[in-house]
C-alpha atoms as one frame of an Amber mdcrd trajectory, in Angstrom:
protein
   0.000   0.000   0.000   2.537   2.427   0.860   5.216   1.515  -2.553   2.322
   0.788  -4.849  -1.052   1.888  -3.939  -3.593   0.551  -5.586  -7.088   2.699
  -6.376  -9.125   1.474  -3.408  -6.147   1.577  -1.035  -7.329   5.309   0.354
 -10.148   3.350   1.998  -7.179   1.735   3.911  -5.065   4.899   3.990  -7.850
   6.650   5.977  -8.879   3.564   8.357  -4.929   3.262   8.974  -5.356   7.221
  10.615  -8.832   6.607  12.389  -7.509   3.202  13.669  -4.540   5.366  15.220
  -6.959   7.620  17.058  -8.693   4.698  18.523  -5.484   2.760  19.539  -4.295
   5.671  21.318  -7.440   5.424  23.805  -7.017   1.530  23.557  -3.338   1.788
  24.772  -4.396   4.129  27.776  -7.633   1.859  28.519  -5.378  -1.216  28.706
  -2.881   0.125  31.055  -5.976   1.083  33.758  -8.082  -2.075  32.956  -4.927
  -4.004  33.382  -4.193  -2.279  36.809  -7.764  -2.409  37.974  -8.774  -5.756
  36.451  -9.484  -6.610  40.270 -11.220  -3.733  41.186 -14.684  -2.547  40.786
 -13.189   0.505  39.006 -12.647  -1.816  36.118 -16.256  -1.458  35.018 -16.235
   2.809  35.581 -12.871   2.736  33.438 -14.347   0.637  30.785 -17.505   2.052
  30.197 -15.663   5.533  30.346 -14.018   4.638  27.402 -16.243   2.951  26.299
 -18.304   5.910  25.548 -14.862   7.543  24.214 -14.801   4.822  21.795 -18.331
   4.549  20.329 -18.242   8.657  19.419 -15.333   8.151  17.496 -16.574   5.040
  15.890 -19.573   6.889  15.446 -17.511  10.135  14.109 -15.911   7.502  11.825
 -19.244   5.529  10.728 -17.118   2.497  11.434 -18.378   0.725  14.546 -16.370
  -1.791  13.970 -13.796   0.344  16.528 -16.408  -0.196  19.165 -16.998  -3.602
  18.707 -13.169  -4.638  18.596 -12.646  -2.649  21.782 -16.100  -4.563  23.721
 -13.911  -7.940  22.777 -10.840  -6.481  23.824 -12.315  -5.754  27.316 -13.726
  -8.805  27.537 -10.123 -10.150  27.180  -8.914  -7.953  29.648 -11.947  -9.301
  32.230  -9.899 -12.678  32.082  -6.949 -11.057  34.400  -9.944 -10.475  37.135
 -11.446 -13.725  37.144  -7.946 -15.283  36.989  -8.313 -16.336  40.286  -5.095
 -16.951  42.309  -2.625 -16.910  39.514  -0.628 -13.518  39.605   1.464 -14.687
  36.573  -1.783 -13.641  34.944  -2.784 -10.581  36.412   0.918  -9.436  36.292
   2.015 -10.834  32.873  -1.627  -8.642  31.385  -0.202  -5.396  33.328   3.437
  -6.147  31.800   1.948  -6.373  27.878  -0.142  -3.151  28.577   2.381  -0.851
  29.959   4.688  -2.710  27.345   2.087  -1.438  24.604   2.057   1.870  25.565
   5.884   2.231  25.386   5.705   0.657  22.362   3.217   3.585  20.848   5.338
   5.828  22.415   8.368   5.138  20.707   6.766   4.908  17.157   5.088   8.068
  18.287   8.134   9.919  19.286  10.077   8.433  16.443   6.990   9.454  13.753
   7.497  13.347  15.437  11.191  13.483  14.791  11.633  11.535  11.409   8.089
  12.797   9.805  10.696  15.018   7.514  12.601  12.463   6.012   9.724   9.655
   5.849   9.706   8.990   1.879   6.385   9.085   0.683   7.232   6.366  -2.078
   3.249   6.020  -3.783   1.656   7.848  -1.697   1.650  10.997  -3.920  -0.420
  14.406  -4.388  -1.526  13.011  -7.443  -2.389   9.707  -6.317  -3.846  11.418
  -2.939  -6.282  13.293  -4.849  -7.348  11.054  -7.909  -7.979   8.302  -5.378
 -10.538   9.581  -3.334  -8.221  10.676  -0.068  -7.989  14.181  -0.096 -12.402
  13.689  -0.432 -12.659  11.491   2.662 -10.460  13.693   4.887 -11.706  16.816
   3.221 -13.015  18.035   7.008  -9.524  16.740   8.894  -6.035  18.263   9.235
  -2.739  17.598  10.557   0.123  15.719  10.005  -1.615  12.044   9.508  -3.702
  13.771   6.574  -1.270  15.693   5.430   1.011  13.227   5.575  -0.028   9.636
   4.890   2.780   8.171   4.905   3.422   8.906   8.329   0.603   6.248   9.345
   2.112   3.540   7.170   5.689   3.988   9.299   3.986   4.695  12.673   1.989
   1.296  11.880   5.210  -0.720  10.844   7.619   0.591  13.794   4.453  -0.236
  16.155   4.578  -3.771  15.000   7.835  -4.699  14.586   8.594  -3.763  18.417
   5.774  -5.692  19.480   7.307  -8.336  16.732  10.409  -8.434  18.619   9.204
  -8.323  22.242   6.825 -11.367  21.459   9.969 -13.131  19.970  12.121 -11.873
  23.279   9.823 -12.777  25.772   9.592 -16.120  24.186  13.263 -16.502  23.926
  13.639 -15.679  27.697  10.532 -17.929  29.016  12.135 -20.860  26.834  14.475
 -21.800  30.172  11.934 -22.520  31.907  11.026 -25.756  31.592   8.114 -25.801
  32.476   7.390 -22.394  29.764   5.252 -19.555  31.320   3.084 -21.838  33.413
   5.894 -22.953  35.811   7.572 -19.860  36.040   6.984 -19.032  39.868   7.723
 -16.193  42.169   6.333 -14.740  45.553   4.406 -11.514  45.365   1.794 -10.688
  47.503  -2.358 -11.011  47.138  -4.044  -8.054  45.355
């Protein structure tokens, strides 16, 4: 999409920008429903954004946003109903704050190298005969202006989660036992 675009990639282009919007709030919402999975302040947080969520998706006319972030909390609800196992509870806080570094790096990395990010097919003539400059017509800022800038945030976002999957992996692989066995003291929550 970002080398070649085809005609009916601005749908994409444009889902790619709302989808960072939405991931933002899903990054912060993980961190606190992670934290307060055990709490009855998970159900204030969630519906909080919750309601953050379905305007946008709304704003968008793509509920699929909303939807994707109902199964994503009721993911999350597993760390509360884990019972006794911390590994669980702790392991779900560790991928959530791990996330939000994560966007903050791409983030901080998209702010400093948005100059020098080649725009490759994504040009103003491609831009405007395929339909993207129309469906952000009523938008602004860097994202728009820039597509291109979504298509590195995106890949820089997933590689380091690439990577820490394949690290964390590579570390729990002493254990014999893999992530199940691994024990240590904490205390109850």
């Amino acid at each position: 999409m970002w080398l070649v675009p085809g005609q009916s990639d601005a749908t994409f282009i444009t889902n790619g920008i709302q989808l960072f919007v939405v991931e933002f709030l899903m990054i912060h919402s993980g961190v606190f429903l992670s934290v307060f999975a055990r709490s009855k302040k998970f159900i204030i947080i969630a519906l909080l954004y919750g309601f953050m969520i379905y305007g946008l998706a709304k704003s968008f006319h793509n509920n699929y946003y909303f939807y994707f972030y109902l199964l994503i909390v009721m993911n999350r609800m597993r760390a509360g109903f884990a019972g006794s196992n911390p590994l669980f509870f702790i392991r779900n806080i560790a991928y959530s704050i791990a996330g939000a570094i994560f966007f903050l790096i791409a983030g901080i990395s998209l702010a400093i190298l948005e100059k020098w990010i080649p725009q490759f097919g994504l040009t103003e003539a491609y831009l405007n005969t395929s339909g993207f400059r129309w469906q952000n017509a009523k938008t602004g800022g860097m994202l728009v202006d820039k597509p291109q800038t979504v298509m590195y945030f995106w890949i820089v976002y997933f590689s380091l989660w690439i990577w820490f999957e394949f690290y964390i992996q590579d570390k729990l692989k002493d254990y014999k036992g893999g992530i199940t066995s691994f024990s240590f003291k904490t205390k109850k929550f």
